[in-house]
PDB file of C-alpha atoms in Angstrom:
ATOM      1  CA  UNK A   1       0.000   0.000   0.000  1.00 49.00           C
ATOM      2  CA  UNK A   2       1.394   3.519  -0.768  1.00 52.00           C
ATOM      3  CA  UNK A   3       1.353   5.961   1.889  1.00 48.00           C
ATOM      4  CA  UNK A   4       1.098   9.811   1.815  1.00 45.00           C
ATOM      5  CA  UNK A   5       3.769  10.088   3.219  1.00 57.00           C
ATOM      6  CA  UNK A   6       5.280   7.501   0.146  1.00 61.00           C
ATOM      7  CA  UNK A   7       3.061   9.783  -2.113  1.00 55.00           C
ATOM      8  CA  UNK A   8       4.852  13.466  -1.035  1.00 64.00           C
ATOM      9  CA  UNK A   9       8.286  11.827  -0.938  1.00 66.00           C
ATOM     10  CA  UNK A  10       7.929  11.443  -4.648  1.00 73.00           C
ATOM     11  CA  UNK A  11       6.776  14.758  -5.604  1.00 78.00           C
ATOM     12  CA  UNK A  12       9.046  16.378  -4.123  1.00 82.00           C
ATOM     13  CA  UNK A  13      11.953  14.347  -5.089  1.00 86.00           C
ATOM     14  CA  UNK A  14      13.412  13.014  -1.703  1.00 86.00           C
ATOM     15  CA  UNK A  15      17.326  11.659  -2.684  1.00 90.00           C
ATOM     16  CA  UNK A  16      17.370  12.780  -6.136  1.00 92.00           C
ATOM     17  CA  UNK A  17      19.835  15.190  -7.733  1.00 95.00           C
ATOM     18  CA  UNK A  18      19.096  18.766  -9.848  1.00 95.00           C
ATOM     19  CA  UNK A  19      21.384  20.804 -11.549  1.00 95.00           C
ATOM     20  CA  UNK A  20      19.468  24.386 -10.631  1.00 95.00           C
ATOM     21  CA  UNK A  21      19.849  28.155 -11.008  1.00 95.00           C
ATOM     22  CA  UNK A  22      19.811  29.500  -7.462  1.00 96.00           C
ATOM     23  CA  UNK A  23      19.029  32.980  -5.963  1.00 95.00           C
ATOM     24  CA  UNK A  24      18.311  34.378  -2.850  1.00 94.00           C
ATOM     25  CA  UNK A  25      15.034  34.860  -1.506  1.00 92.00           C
ATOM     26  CA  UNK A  26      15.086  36.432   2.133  1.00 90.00           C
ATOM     27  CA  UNK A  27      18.357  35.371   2.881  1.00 91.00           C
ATOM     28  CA  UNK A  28      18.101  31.953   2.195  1.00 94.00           C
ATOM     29  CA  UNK A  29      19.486  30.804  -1.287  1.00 96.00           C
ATOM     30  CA  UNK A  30      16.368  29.283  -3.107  1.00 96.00           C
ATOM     31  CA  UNK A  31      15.816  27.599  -6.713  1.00 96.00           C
ATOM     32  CA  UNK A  32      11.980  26.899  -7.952  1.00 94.00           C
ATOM     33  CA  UNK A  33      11.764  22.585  -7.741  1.00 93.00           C
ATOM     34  CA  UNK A  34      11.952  21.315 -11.097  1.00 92.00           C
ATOM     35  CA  UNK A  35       8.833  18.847 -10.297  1.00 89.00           C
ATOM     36  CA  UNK A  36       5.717  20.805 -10.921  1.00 88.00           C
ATOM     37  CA  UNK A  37       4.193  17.938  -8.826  1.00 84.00           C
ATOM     38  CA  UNK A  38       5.788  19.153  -5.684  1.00 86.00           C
ATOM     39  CA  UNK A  39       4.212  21.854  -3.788  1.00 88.00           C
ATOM     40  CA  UNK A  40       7.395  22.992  -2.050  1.00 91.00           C
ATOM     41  CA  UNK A  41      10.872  25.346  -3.760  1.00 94.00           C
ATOM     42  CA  UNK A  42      13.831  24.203  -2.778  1.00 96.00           C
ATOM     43  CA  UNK A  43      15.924  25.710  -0.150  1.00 96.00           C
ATOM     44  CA  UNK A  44      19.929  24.949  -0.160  1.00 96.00           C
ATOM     45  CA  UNK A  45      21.073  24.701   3.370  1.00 95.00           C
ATOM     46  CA  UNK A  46      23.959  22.443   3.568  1.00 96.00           C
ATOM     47  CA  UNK A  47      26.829  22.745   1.515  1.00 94.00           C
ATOM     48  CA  UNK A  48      27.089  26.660   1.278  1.00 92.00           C
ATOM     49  CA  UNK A  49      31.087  26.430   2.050  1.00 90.00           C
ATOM     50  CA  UNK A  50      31.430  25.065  -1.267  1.00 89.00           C
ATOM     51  CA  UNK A  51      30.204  28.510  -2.795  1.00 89.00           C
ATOM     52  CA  UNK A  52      32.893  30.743  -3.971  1.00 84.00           C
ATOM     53  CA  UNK A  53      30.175  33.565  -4.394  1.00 77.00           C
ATOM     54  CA  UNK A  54      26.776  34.315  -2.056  1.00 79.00           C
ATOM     55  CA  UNK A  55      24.820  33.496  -4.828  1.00 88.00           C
ATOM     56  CA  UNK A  56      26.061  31.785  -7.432  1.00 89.00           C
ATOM     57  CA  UNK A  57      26.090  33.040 -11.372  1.00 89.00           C
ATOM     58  CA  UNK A  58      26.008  29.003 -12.701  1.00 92.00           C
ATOM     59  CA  UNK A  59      23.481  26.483 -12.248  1.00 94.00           C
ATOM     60  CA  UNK A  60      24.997  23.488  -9.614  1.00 95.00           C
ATOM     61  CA  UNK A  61      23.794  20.205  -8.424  1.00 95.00           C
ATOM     62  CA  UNK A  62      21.947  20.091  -5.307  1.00 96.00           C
ATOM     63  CA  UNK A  63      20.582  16.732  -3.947  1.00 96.00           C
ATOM     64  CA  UNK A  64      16.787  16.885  -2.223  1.00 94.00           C
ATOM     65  CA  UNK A  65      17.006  15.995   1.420  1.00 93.00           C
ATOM     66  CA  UNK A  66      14.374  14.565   3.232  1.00 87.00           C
ATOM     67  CA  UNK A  67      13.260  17.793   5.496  1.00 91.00           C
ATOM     68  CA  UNK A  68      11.495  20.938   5.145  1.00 91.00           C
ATOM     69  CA  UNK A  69      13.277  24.128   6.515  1.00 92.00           C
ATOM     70  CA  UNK A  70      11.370  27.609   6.318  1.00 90.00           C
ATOM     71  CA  UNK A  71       8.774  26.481   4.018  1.00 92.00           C
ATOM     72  CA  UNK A  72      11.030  24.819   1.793  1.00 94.00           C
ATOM     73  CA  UNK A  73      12.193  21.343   0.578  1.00 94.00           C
ATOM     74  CA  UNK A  74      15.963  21.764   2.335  1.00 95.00           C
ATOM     75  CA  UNK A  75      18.675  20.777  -0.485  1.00 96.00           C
ATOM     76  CA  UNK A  76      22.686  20.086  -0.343  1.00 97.00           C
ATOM     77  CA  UNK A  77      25.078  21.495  -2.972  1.00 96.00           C
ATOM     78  CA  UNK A  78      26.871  18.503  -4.216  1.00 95.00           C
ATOM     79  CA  UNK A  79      28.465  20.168  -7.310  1.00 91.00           C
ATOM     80  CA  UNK A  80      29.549  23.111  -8.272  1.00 88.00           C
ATOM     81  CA  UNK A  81      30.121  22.937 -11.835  1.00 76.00           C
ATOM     82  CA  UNK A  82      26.096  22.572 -12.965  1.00 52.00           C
ATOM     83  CA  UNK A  83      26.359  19.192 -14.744  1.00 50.00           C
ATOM     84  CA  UNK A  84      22.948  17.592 -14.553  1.00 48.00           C
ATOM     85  CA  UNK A  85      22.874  14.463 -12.485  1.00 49.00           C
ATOM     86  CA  UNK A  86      20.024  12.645 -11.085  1.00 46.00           C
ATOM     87  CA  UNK A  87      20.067   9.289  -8.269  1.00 43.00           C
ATOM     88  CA  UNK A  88      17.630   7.713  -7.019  1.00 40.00           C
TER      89      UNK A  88
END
C-alpha cells in the first residue's frame, strides 16, 4: 500500500539530484523545484562552504534531502560545476 507520506516523498523528489539556477530569496538561497508535482521550492542549506560567491552566477547540483526548513524542501550542494545528475 502507498502511503502519503510515500506519495509526497515522490513529488518532491526526496534523494534525487538537480542541476538548478539559485538565488536568494530572504536570505536563504532558493531555486523553484523542477517537479511541478511538488508543492514545495527548494531551499539549499547544507553545503554553502562550497560557494565561492553568495549566490552563485552558474546552475549546480543540489541533492533533495528529506526535510522541510522555512517552508522549503531543504537541499545540499553537491556540485559546483552545474552538470545535470540525477540518483535515485
Amino acid at each position: 500500500m502507498t502511503s502519503f507520506r510515500d506519495l509526497l516523498g515522490e513529488s518532491l523528489a526526496v534523494g534525487e539530484q538537480f542541476c538548478l539556477r539559485l538565488e536568494e530569496r530572504d536570505g536563504t538561497l532558493v531555486a523553484d523545484h523542477p517537479n511541478d508535482s511538488s508543492p514545495m521550492d527548494i531551499a539549499v542549506v547544507e553545503g554553502l562552504h562550497r560557494l565561492e560567491e553568495r549566490t552563485p552566477a552558474e546552475p549546480v547540483t543540489v541533492k533533495v534531502l528529506g526535510r522541510v526548513v522555512d517552508g522549503r524542501i531543504a537541499a545540499q550542494i553537491i556540485d559546483v560545476e552545474g552538470e545535470a545528475k540525477s540518483s535515485s
